[in-house]
Amino acid sequence: MSKTTDKVEEHSFQAEMEQLLHLIIHSLYTHKEIFLRELVSNASDALHKIRYLGLTDKGFLDESAELRIDITLDEEKKQVTIKDTGIGMTHDEIIANIGTIAKSGTMKFLKELSEKKDDKQKSDLIGQFGVGFYSVFMVAQEVTINTRSFAKDEKAWQWKSEGTGKFTLEEIEKADRGTEIIIQLKEGEDEFASADSLKNIINKYSNFVDFPINIGEEHANKSSALWRKQASQVKEEERTEFYKFISHDMEDQLGHVHLNAEAPIAYSALLFFPAKSNNDIFQKPEDFHVHLYVKKVFIQNDCKDLLPSYLRFMRGVVDSEDLDLNVSREVTQHSPLLAKIRKALTGRILKEIEKWAEKDAKKFETFYTQFGNVIKEGIEVDYENRDRLVDLLRFQSTKTKQGETVSLAQYLERMKADQKEIYYLSGRNLDVLKNSPNLEYFTEKDIEVLLLDHVIDDYLMPVIAKYKEKDITSIDKAEVDSGVKDKDELDPVIVTSFIGRMKAVIGDEIEDIKESKRLLKSPCSLVSSKEAMNQQMEMMMKAMNPDFAGAKRILEVNLQHSLMKKIAGLYQKSPDSPEFTTSVKALYDSAKLLDDRLEDPSVLVSRLYDYMDSALPEPDKTSAPKVAEKEAKPAEKTEPKAAKEAPKKDSKDDAGKNKKK
Ligand code: ADP
Ligand code: MG
């Protein structure tokens, strides 16, 4: 291999690239061996590409060369070389693929990498985000890439870098197609300069690569199409190993489905449920993880057409006997054959989840915690399987204990004979929900209410709308009547003017004030009007659009509550008195607080201080010694008390300030 010209091009890495390299070199210390997995996986990709090309194209370089990966070692020089007979790279491809952050995932990767504390998690990320090549700089002092493209009229090129700032590129002489990566190991990385340890790493991570990997003279990988075997013939360890190989997950899978179908369509599929989702609901729709093979030949990575999008978290392989080998992207997209496979796989995956729900509570719970959102997403889009998916939903409710959940079927089973609807209450925080005054009526009547605390839920329930003929209704909107009647009820005329005055005091932040028929213990509560958008939905809208004002709430007041009666008394005595207006405002702020909507609690708190201050007796200085005698530890106990009472003057001032606002 010699240089054809003296022309050495110097290039700088993109700023982000440099940042990435810096992080890799300076913050990753465990699992360094994954660099080999990444380079082998790139070699394998390059070989897949050339094999695929060979199906249609003719006349490229080294057409009949054996497709293989060779790893050689120079123990003296501490050099490892990984060579493949893959597709190779042209001058421009090197620049585009190595040294530039072209992929959208990379910035996300960088962000997550800098956020992750655990070193192992960091290494796991490398494989997942497709920035694999650069992991080589965990162990390399310098990396040299010699590569020649399959295209006959392209020249061969050498790329060199130490992983800091720059790389060089120059033309070289290289007769054969493919890529050769020479790693000059860093000092202290001698463990990778041994054939045995390289073999071990290949065994650990790269056993299922489709091409022979040779270390020296020895064939190091198994390369068998595991999915083609009968499920009963595959050992659990083999399956786990395969899962880790295709998913780059360091953890074992949660479960799998393995099918070998013959008629009407012949295909094999081995699909895995990961134990953890890295994905949130905002995951990009293009992130699929099932690869398509045709007659054991790899056709397409992350094929979108094998599963419905909500099942995109599944990992694995589908291998079809009936598709054409040179099937194109357009064909897979519209293929009725793939549509049939997709339908069968979906059914099979759901069946597996249903099996867990029925027989393996722990597994189901793990699945549900990680992928519950996926089920919810499915309900929205998969009309065919909606009923099955709805049956997989699990909820907290006013009757579930810590760690328990309830399904809609269970809810129906235990609900009262005369109950007409399924009730739910939704919000951001489960504890707040549990204490909502709006539950009082339902608690009193012993009616179970589902408590929904996830953003999607509020949007989802109206989509489901009914379960086995029963309407699913938010208690916010339920029309209920506790039937409790008070003997000394307020005169209806006074009620009307009292409510009108309260409304004037609170202003048009609320839609209306109504007399409540559901509150039993609380003086008041906020509810939404029948037509209003759900509260959670509103929050989602707000998150997307800060200017979104949202629907106004209705304040329900319990006129049988003694506090309301007292406020009504104040009103009757003097409707303009500060006592009256302050009480109404405090009442409203408290309702907002319970509704998880009070943005600034300081006004409410200073009012509370005022009330406490006026309600508590003046300190009796002469009695202080008595307390000291009685209390076991007078010093600790009385001092903090005194300290808390001391800023009384300040808090009054604060309250005064707030009142002025
Ligand atoms: P990914 O493999 O996810 O694309 P990498 O960082 O591992 O990301 O590789 C970047 C790119 O460099 C690859 O997509 C490929 O285009 C190119 N590349 C890397 N190694 C090889 C190789 N051995 N042969 C051909 N191209 C390669
Ligand atoms: Mg890669």
XYZ file of C-alpha atoms and ligand atoms in Angstrom:
689
model
C 0.000 0.000 0.000
C 1.655 3.226 -1.055
C 0.751 6.814 -1.445
C 0.038 7.861 -5.008
C 0.506 11.564 -4.429
C 1.915 13.730 -1.715
C -1.396 15.424 -1.352
C -2.625 15.038 2.180
C -5.954 16.699 2.862
C -6.430 18.016 6.350
C -9.964 18.191 7.691
C -11.356 19.319 11.012
C -14.112 17.513 12.786
C -17.396 19.323 13.189
C -17.686 21.013 16.575
C -20.351 18.563 17.744
C -18.196 15.705 16.559
C -15.326 16.952 18.626
C -17.601 17.227 21.602
C -18.736 13.656 21.087
C -15.210 12.373 20.756
C -14.182 14.236 23.846
C -16.972 12.617 25.827
C -16.121 9.189 24.496
C -12.448 9.509 25.279
C -12.851 11.124 28.684
C -15.966 9.697 30.185
C -16.267 6.079 29.155
C -14.194 3.619 31.079
C -16.174 0.395 31.293
C -17.248 -1.925 28.499
C -14.497 -0.586 26.291
C -14.610 -3.883 24.456
C -17.781 -2.806 22.684
C -15.601 -0.959 20.177
C -15.053 -4.333 18.525
C -18.765 -5.060 18.411
C -19.309 -1.695 16.717
C -16.580 -2.116 14.110
C -17.672 -5.660 13.333
C -21.251 -4.484 13.039
C -20.170 -1.812 10.545
C -18.217 -4.403 8.577
C -21.268 -6.645 8.597
C -23.476 -3.786 7.370
C -21.019 -3.118 4.549
C -21.094 -6.808 3.622
C -24.896 -6.915 3.706
C -24.954 -3.965 1.364
C -22.664 -5.572 -1.169
C -24.561 -8.866 -0.982
C -27.784 -7.022 -1.630
C -26.222 -5.112 -4.491
C -25.037 -8.378 -5.991
C -28.651 -9.451 -6.391
C -29.291 -6.799 -9.006
C -26.124 -5.029 -10.112
C -23.330 -6.432 -12.184
C -19.893 -5.209 -13.019
C -18.617 -3.887 -9.703
C -15.212 -4.424 -8.179
C -14.329 -7.930 -6.921
C -17.777 -9.267 -7.706
C -16.979 -12.794 -6.668
C -14.854 -12.048 -3.623
C -15.778 -14.012 -0.512
C -17.828 -11.988 1.955
C -15.898 -12.126 5.215
C -14.403 -10.269 8.128
C -10.785 -10.803 9.156
C -9.302 -9.669 12.406
C -5.530 -9.684 12.649
C -3.221 -8.764 15.428
C 0.283 -7.413 15.777
C 1.117 -8.045 19.411
C 4.464 -6.276 19.150
C 3.133 -3.075 17.676
C -0.107 -3.303 19.672
C -2.173 -3.048 16.545
C -5.549 -4.612 15.783
C -6.844 -4.673 12.196
C -10.423 -5.341 11.133
C -10.836 -5.962 7.453
C -13.964 -6.583 5.439
C -14.823 -7.231 1.795
C -17.874 -4.992 2.045
C -19.095 -2.079 0.026
C -16.194 0.272 0.878
C -16.283 4.068 0.831
C -15.461 6.761 -1.675
C -13.637 9.966 -0.753
C -16.907 11.842 -0.270
C -18.559 9.012 1.583
C -15.796 8.978 4.170
C -16.287 12.666 4.783
C -20.041 12.299 4.931
C -20.111 9.185 7.108
C -17.156 9.641 9.386
C -16.343 13.002 10.870
C -19.700 14.665 10.389
C -22.774 14.369 12.495
C -25.249 13.706 9.764
C -27.668 11.681 11.775
C -30.410 13.399 13.674
C -29.997 10.981 16.561
C -26.512 12.160 17.362
C -27.406 15.352 19.142
C -29.901 13.462 21.232
C -27.194 10.968 21.988
C -24.810 13.685 23.066
C -27.390 15.166 25.350
C -28.204 11.860 26.988
C -24.592 10.903 27.261
C -23.752 14.018 29.202
C -26.762 13.428 31.451
C -26.097 9.774 32.270
C -24.061 9.248 35.413
C -23.550 5.515 35.248
C -20.701 4.458 33.027
C -22.408 1.279 31.928
C -25.433 3.221 30.783
C -23.172 5.456 28.787
C -21.614 2.531 26.974
C -25.042 1.062 26.253
C -26.011 4.313 24.639
C -23.199 4.162 22.126
C -24.625 1.118 20.388
C -28.174 2.357 20.539
C -27.563 5.655 18.863
C -25.605 4.564 15.868
C -22.466 6.510 16.607
C -20.677 3.230 16.932
C -17.560 3.926 14.925
C -16.277 6.576 17.309
C -16.277 4.175 20.235
C -12.967 2.964 18.827
C -11.349 6.021 20.365
C -11.950 4.574 23.825
C -9.030 2.258 23.116
C -7.216 3.754 20.123
C -4.287 6.122 20.103
C -4.678 6.435 16.370
C -7.049 4.953 13.818
C -6.315 4.382 10.157
C -9.020 3.490 7.654
C -7.990 2.151 4.269
C -10.967 1.790 2.019
C -11.950 1.247 -1.566
C -15.458 1.488 -2.915
C -17.172 -1.231 -4.969
C -17.609 1.285 -7.787
C -14.937 0.400 -10.349
C -13.743 3.888 -11.221
C -13.314 5.039 -7.623
C -9.863 5.326 -6.068
C -8.768 4.032 -2.691
C -8.407 6.340 0.306
C -6.732 6.505 3.642
C -8.316 8.287 6.607
C -6.253 8.876 9.729
C -7.045 10.448 13.053
C -6.126 10.496 16.708
C -9.663 11.412 17.631
C -8.811 14.978 18.526
C -9.817 17.878 16.323
C -8.586 16.696 12.940
C -8.351 13.898 10.455
C -6.366 13.527 7.279
C -7.362 12.002 4.012
C -5.108 10.904 1.166
C -5.222 8.752 -1.885
C -3.614 5.337 -1.584
C -3.063 2.215 -3.631
C -5.424 -0.597 -2.600
C -6.247 -3.356 -5.050
C -9.256 -4.974 -3.418
C -12.710 -3.779 -2.499
C -13.656 -3.107 1.101
C -12.461 -1.490 4.257
C -9.611 -2.093 6.626
C -9.471 -0.420 10.007
C -6.145 -0.343 11.790
C -6.228 0.475 15.468
C -3.086 1.589 17.226
C -3.973 0.715 20.824
C -3.460 3.253 23.570
C -0.987 2.554 26.258
C -2.644 0.441 28.924
C -5.073 -1.221 26.526
C -2.907 -4.303 26.041
C -5.736 -6.676 26.859
C -7.072 -6.089 23.351
C -3.779 -7.139 21.830
C -4.460 -10.793 22.572
C -6.198 -13.192 20.202
C -7.969 -14.930 23.073
C -9.571 -11.838 24.437
C -10.640 -10.749 20.940
C -12.224 -14.172 20.445
C -14.052 -13.809 23.723
C -15.409 -10.435 22.742
C -16.590 -11.750 19.381
C -18.272 -14.621 21.179
C -19.942 -12.305 23.591
C -21.280 -9.747 21.138
C -20.967 -10.876 17.562
C -21.873 -14.547 17.401
C -24.803 -13.980 15.138
C -23.123 -11.888 12.491
C -24.121 -13.392 9.149
C -20.589 -13.524 7.773
C -17.578 -15.516 8.886
C -15.351 -13.635 11.294
C -11.828 -14.986 11.300
C -9.300 -14.206 13.969
C -5.989 -15.264 12.509
C -6.804 -18.654 11.011
C -9.703 -19.382 13.289
C -13.391 -18.995 12.565
C -14.714 -17.193 15.632
C -18.492 -16.804 15.266
C -21.417 -19.187 14.965
C -23.528 -17.355 12.378
C -26.688 -19.389 12.324
C -30.168 -18.153 11.519
C -31.670 -18.907 14.905
C -35.144 -17.821 13.878
C -35.286 -20.570 11.279
C -35.078 -23.266 13.906
C -38.125 -24.680 15.631
C -38.824 -22.742 18.814
C -38.385 -25.878 20.893
C -34.916 -26.402 19.417
C -33.598 -23.043 20.617
C -32.095 -22.864 24.067
C -32.968 -19.969 26.326
C -29.294 -18.883 26.544
C -28.990 -18.851 22.785
C -32.093 -16.760 22.486
C -30.893 -14.277 25.077
C -27.539 -14.065 23.379
C -29.241 -13.401 20.068
C -31.463 -10.785 21.662
C -28.487 -8.934 23.068
C -26.754 -9.149 19.748
C -29.556 -7.580 17.748
C -30.749 -5.082 20.342
C -27.461 -3.925 21.847
C -29.300 -4.216 25.140
C -27.131 -5.269 28.057
C -30.171 -6.560 29.917
C -32.050 -9.778 29.192
C -35.282 -9.609 27.249
C -38.600 -9.645 29.072
C -40.086 -12.211 26.713
C -40.306 -13.290 23.111
C -42.507 -14.780 20.431
C -41.148 -17.270 17.956
C -43.178 -18.381 14.958
C -42.526 -20.640 12.024
C -45.496 -20.424 9.699
C -45.878 -22.527 6.566
C -49.277 -21.796 5.102
C -50.814 -19.685 3.722
C -47.609 -17.639 3.978
C -44.248 -19.143 4.816
C -42.203 -17.048 7.206
C -40.279 -17.212 10.450
C -40.198 -14.569 13.118
C -38.300 -14.228 16.343
C -39.374 -11.098 18.180
C -38.408 -9.864 21.620
C -39.946 -7.677 24.277
C -37.206 -5.566 25.868
C -37.362 -5.279 29.643
C -37.119 -1.514 29.504
C -38.395 1.112 27.181
C -36.005 3.868 26.284
C -38.793 5.370 24.370
C -41.270 7.956 25.393
C -44.519 8.868 23.703
C -42.701 11.456 21.670
C -40.467 8.829 20.165
C -40.069 9.263 16.465
C -42.341 7.020 14.428
C -39.429 5.854 12.332
C -37.728 4.094 15.212
C -38.520 0.486 14.425
C -36.321 -2.417 15.403
C -37.360 -5.453 13.408
C -35.177 -6.535 10.513
C -36.463 -8.099 7.356
C -34.790 -11.120 5.801
C -35.859 -12.962 2.688
C -34.783 -16.592 2.411
C -32.146 -15.985 5.092
C -30.683 -13.006 3.220
C -30.717 -9.720 5.051
C -32.866 -7.195 3.187
C -33.756 -4.273 5.392
C -32.818 -2.902 8.779
C -35.574 -1.621 11.055
C -38.350 -2.399 8.609
C -41.434 -0.278 9.258
C -43.897 -2.546 7.570
C -43.701 -5.629 9.738
C -45.512 -4.283 12.781
C -48.072 -1.584 13.516
C -46.329 1.533 14.762
C -47.403 1.172 18.370
C -45.499 -2.110 18.595
C -42.303 -0.539 17.301
C -40.517 -1.244 20.590
C -40.289 -4.936 19.661
C -36.891 -6.171 18.495
C -36.103 -9.043 16.243
C -36.119 -10.622 12.843
C -38.744 -11.622 10.312
C -37.680 -13.892 7.487
C -40.026 -14.484 4.577
C -39.836 -17.319 2.061
C -42.358 -15.773 -0.291
C -40.979 -12.308 -0.944
C -38.700 -11.596 -3.850
C -35.043 -11.248 -2.940
C -34.706 -7.926 -4.677
C -37.766 -6.532 -2.991
C -37.589 -2.762 -2.737
C -38.703 -0.313 -0.115
C -41.779 0.620 -2.141
C -42.749 -3.000 -2.445
C -42.523 -3.782 1.265
C -44.641 -0.753 1.974
C -47.583 -1.899 -0.097
C -47.093 -5.618 -0.067
C -50.292 -7.499 0.832
C -48.025 -10.305 1.931
C -46.352 -8.146 4.550
C -49.737 -6.813 5.618
C -50.786 -10.376 6.360
C -47.588 -11.079 8.258
C -48.087 -7.856 10.212
C -51.577 -8.881 11.182
C -50.502 -12.319 12.333
C -47.549 -10.961 14.314
C -49.712 -8.346 16.011
C -52.179 -10.995 17.108
C -49.398 -13.210 18.372
C -47.730 -10.394 20.334
C -51.009 -9.387 21.956
C -51.671 -13.002 22.820
C -48.366 -13.170 24.640
C -49.183 -10.048 26.656
C -52.635 -11.443 27.450
C -51.009 -14.623 28.656
C -48.885 -12.611 31.098
C -51.913 -10.641 32.241
C -53.621 -13.880 33.059
C -50.846 -16.024 34.428
C -47.743 -14.020 35.180
C -48.667 -10.928 37.152
C -45.094 -9.870 37.783
C -44.090 -9.996 34.151
C -47.239 -8.229 33.129
C -46.627 -5.491 35.650
C -43.070 -4.973 34.403
C -44.379 -4.824 30.882
C -47.179 -2.463 31.806
C -44.959 -0.072 33.700
C -42.600 0.150 30.755
C -44.978 -0.116 27.828
C -48.428 0.774 29.142
C -48.409 3.857 26.953
C -47.940 1.698 23.937
C -51.203 -0.100 24.686
C -52.911 3.248 24.995
C -51.472 4.366 21.696
C -52.703 1.129 20.143
C -56.242 1.728 21.359
C -56.286 4.901 19.394
C -54.992 3.485 16.126
C -55.639 -0.245 15.989
C -59.353 -0.457 15.586
C -59.264 -4.144 14.893
C -57.636 -4.984 18.209
C -59.136 -2.195 20.273
C -61.212 -4.430 22.533
C -58.261 -6.655 23.310
C -56.088 -3.644 24.077
C -58.737 -2.019 26.267
C -58.856 -5.216 28.290
C -55.147 -4.875 28.938
C -55.508 -1.464 30.565
C -54.904 -1.238 34.294
C -55.823 1.590 36.646
C -55.428 2.851 40.146
C -58.742 3.542 41.773
C -60.316 4.677 45.004
C -60.487 1.009 45.937
C -57.071 -0.278 44.963
C -54.472 -0.670 47.670
C -50.812 0.227 47.337
C -49.386 -1.713 44.387
C -52.763 -2.939 43.180
C -54.522 -2.084 39.957
C -57.911 -2.752 38.467
C -58.931 -3.632 34.919
C -62.196 -2.466 33.407
C -63.479 -6.034 33.545
C -62.784 -6.185 37.284
C -64.364 -2.801 37.799
C -67.522 -3.965 36.117
C -67.566 -7.155 38.112
C -67.479 -5.404 41.459
C -69.614 -2.382 40.704
C -73.053 -2.043 42.182
C -76.036 -3.421 40.309
C -77.672 -0.014 40.012
C -74.534 1.869 38.927
C -75.000 3.054 35.383
C -71.615 4.412 34.440
C -67.915 3.771 34.923
C -66.398 6.762 36.722
C -62.961 8.269 36.593
C -61.119 11.300 37.864
C -57.968 12.556 36.208
C -55.196 14.939 37.068
C -51.481 15.254 37.420
C -50.850 13.862 40.823
C -52.306 10.722 42.342
C -52.188 12.022 45.901
C -53.998 15.174 44.941
C -56.585 13.085 43.121
C -57.142 10.822 46.106
C -58.014 13.828 48.237
C -60.179 15.602 45.723
C -63.393 16.936 47.281
C -65.168 15.818 44.137
C -64.788 12.242 45.353
C -66.827 12.814 48.506
C -70.112 11.795 47.018
C -68.614 8.630 45.513
C -66.822 7.656 48.698
C -70.018 8.151 50.670
C -71.974 5.951 48.241
C -69.139 3.409 48.061
C -68.764 3.842 44.293
C -65.353 3.011 42.840
C -63.676 5.780 40.840
C -60.689 5.188 38.568
C -57.852 7.603 39.268
C -55.929 8.559 36.158
C -52.697 10.444 36.487
C -51.167 10.102 33.061
C -51.292 12.766 30.384
C -52.634 10.370 27.802
C -55.465 9.037 29.974
C -57.692 12.019 29.767
C -57.460 11.978 26.063
C -57.905 8.245 25.893
C -61.021 7.767 28.003
C -63.299 9.664 25.620
C -61.809 7.588 22.782
C -62.815 4.383 24.550
C -66.090 6.006 25.646
C -67.859 2.739 26.502
C -66.950 -0.580 28.003
C -69.422 -3.424 27.640
C -72.347 -1.037 27.131
C -71.413 1.146 30.102
C -70.458 4.773 29.504
C -67.114 5.867 30.870
C -67.630 9.246 32.537
C -65.411 11.768 34.256
C -66.806 12.502 37.721
C -66.093 16.122 36.988
C -68.928 15.997 34.538
C -71.131 13.422 36.204
C -74.531 14.639 37.233
C -74.955 13.345 40.737
C -77.129 14.330 43.651
C -76.276 13.361 47.172
C -79.902 13.895 48.116
C -78.882 15.452 51.421
C -81.246 18.229 52.471
C -80.664 20.795 55.154
C -83.368 22.002 57.504
C -82.199 25.574 57.920
C -81.568 26.208 54.266
C -80.816 29.692 53.008
C -83.567 31.627 51.355
C -83.260 30.986 47.567
C -83.350 34.734 46.893
C -80.391 35.297 49.186
C -78.582 32.344 47.637
C -78.865 33.911 44.201
C -77.541 37.304 45.251
C -74.879 35.741 47.497
C -73.572 33.624 44.607
C -73.709 36.632 42.304
C -71.635 38.665 44.740
C -69.068 35.874 45.147
C -68.752 35.693 41.388
C -68.102 39.438 41.263
C -65.384 39.083 43.886
C -63.598 36.223 42.125
C -63.953 37.748 38.673
C -64.151 36.088 35.285
C -61.437 33.570 35.962
C -64.280 31.129 36.568
C -67.149 30.324 34.309
C -69.776 30.157 36.997
C -70.591 29.405 40.619
C -73.153 26.734 41.304
C -74.752 25.207 44.316
C -73.252 21.747 44.750
C -75.244 18.568 45.074
C -72.244 16.322 45.462
C -70.116 17.890 48.184
C -70.571 16.461 51.637
C -67.575 17.473 53.716
C -65.928 20.290 51.793
C -67.238 23.811 51.455
C -66.436 24.071 47.758
C -64.686 22.514 44.791
C -63.775 23.229 41.188
C -65.311 21.157 38.410
C -65.430 21.438 34.674
C -68.558 22.142 32.749
C -70.179 19.361 30.768
C -68.871 20.652 27.484
C -65.401 21.541 28.678
C -62.228 19.903 27.553
C -60.683 17.469 29.980
C -58.268 18.927 32.445
C -55.304 16.819 31.377
C -56.027 17.463 27.739
C -55.995 21.130 28.561
C -52.578 20.806 30.167
C -51.289 19.069 27.099
C -52.635 21.868 24.933
C -50.985 24.354 27.242
C -47.701 22.525 27.018
C -47.875 22.821 23.252
C -49.164 26.359 23.165
C -48.319 28.650 26.082
C -50.984 31.140 24.996
C -53.723 28.570 25.233
C -56.035 29.881 27.921
C -58.044 26.730 28.482
C -61.637 26.330 29.477
C -62.852 28.025 32.627
C -63.840 25.975 35.643
C -67.033 26.058 37.621
C -66.897 26.630 41.371
C -69.345 24.436 43.191
C -70.279 25.613 46.674
C -71.723 23.461 49.407
C -74.267 25.746 51.081
C -74.897 23.195 53.792
C -71.350 23.526 55.035
C -71.007 25.617 58.181
C -68.161 27.644 56.665
C -70.308 28.587 53.686
C -73.102 29.524 56.011
C -70.774 31.798 57.944
C -69.563 33.453 54.760
C -73.174 33.867 53.698
C -73.776 35.460 57.099
C -70.925 37.903 56.477
C -72.443 38.688 53.112
C -75.848 39.389 54.582
C -74.326 41.623 57.228
C -72.100 43.593 54.889
C -71.523 42.465 51.262
C -68.638 44.899 50.776
C -66.696 44.219 53.950
C -63.057 43.169 53.576
C -63.829 40.124 55.773
C -66.299 38.914 53.194
C -64.148 39.481 50.096
C -61.022 38.042 51.736
C -62.940 34.941 52.801
C -64.304 34.386 49.312
C -60.848 34.791 47.793
C -59.296 32.425 50.319
C -62.033 29.929 49.625
C -61.394 30.110 45.907
C -57.617 29.857 46.270
C -58.031 26.787 48.469
C -60.227 25.142 45.862
C -57.595 25.932 43.244
C -54.910 24.439 45.433
C -56.862 21.183 45.744
C -57.418 21.245 42.015
C -53.654 21.483 41.466
C -54.076 24.837 39.767
C -52.843 27.384 42.248
C -49.823 28.917 40.610
C -48.818 31.264 43.417
C -49.610 29.951 46.900
C -48.090 32.967 48.682
C -51.327 34.970 48.822
C -53.240 32.041 50.226
C -50.535 31.366 52.768
C -50.386 34.930 53.985
C -54.167 34.917 54.383
C -53.854 31.720 56.352
C -51.305 33.414 58.617
C -53.728 36.279 59.111
C -56.519 33.928 60.075
C -54.338 31.986 62.453
C -53.069 35.176 63.904
C -56.521 36.502 64.618
C -57.844 33.138 65.811
C -55.085 32.332 68.286
C -54.985 33.906 71.751
C -52.390 36.497 72.756
C -49.425 34.890 74.534
C -49.768 34.911 78.317
C -46.271 35.774 79.484
C -46.871 34.719 83.079
C -47.713 31.140 82.084
C -44.410 30.474 80.311
C -42.615 29.035 83.388
C -45.460 26.546 83.873
C -44.897 25.099 80.420
C -41.216 24.833 81.156
C -41.981 22.804 84.285
C -44.336 20.412 82.535
C -42.365 19.785 79.387
C -39.693 17.124 79.545
C -37.347 18.958 77.230
C -38.232 22.597 77.606
C -35.169 23.982 75.837
C -35.656 22.191 72.498
C -39.397 22.310 72.481
C -40.151 25.862 73.335
C -37.390 27.575 71.444
C -38.362 26.600 67.917
C -41.954 27.442 68.773
C -40.923 30.840 69.918
C -38.821 31.208 66.783
C -41.779 30.419 64.561
C -43.948 32.906 66.341
C -41.355 35.594 66.286
C -41.765 36.718 62.650
C -45.420 37.465 63.381
C -44.855 41.083 62.691
C -43.210 40.364 59.342
C -45.927 38.056 58.168
C -48.484 40.668 58.956
C -46.571 43.090 56.813
C -46.456 40.539 54.001
C -50.136 39.938 54.253
C -50.688 43.636 54.091
C -48.648 43.860 50.932
C -50.548 41.055 49.343
C -53.861 42.505 50.212
C -52.989 45.634 48.337
C -52.338 43.700 45.111
P -23.911 3.468 11.916
O -23.252 2.150 11.747
O -25.017 3.414 12.897
O -24.339 4.113 10.645
P -21.268 4.239 12.685
O -20.704 5.374 13.450
O -20.979 2.900 13.241
O -22.833 4.461 12.574
O -20.763 4.293 11.212
C -20.904 5.471 10.450
C -20.936 5.191 8.971
O -19.631 4.950 8.476
C -21.724 3.979 8.544
O -23.079 4.262 8.399
C -21.096 3.646 7.195
O -21.683 4.451 6.181
C -19.674 4.063 7.373
N -18.828 2.899 7.680
C -18.323 2.574 8.883
N -17.601 1.439 8.811
C -17.668 1.017 7.514
C -17.137 -0.118 6.791
N -16.413 -1.056 7.398
N -17.409 -0.188 5.471
C -18.156 0.753 4.858
N -18.675 1.825 5.475
C -18.439 1.966 6.791
Mg -22.299 1.130 13.244
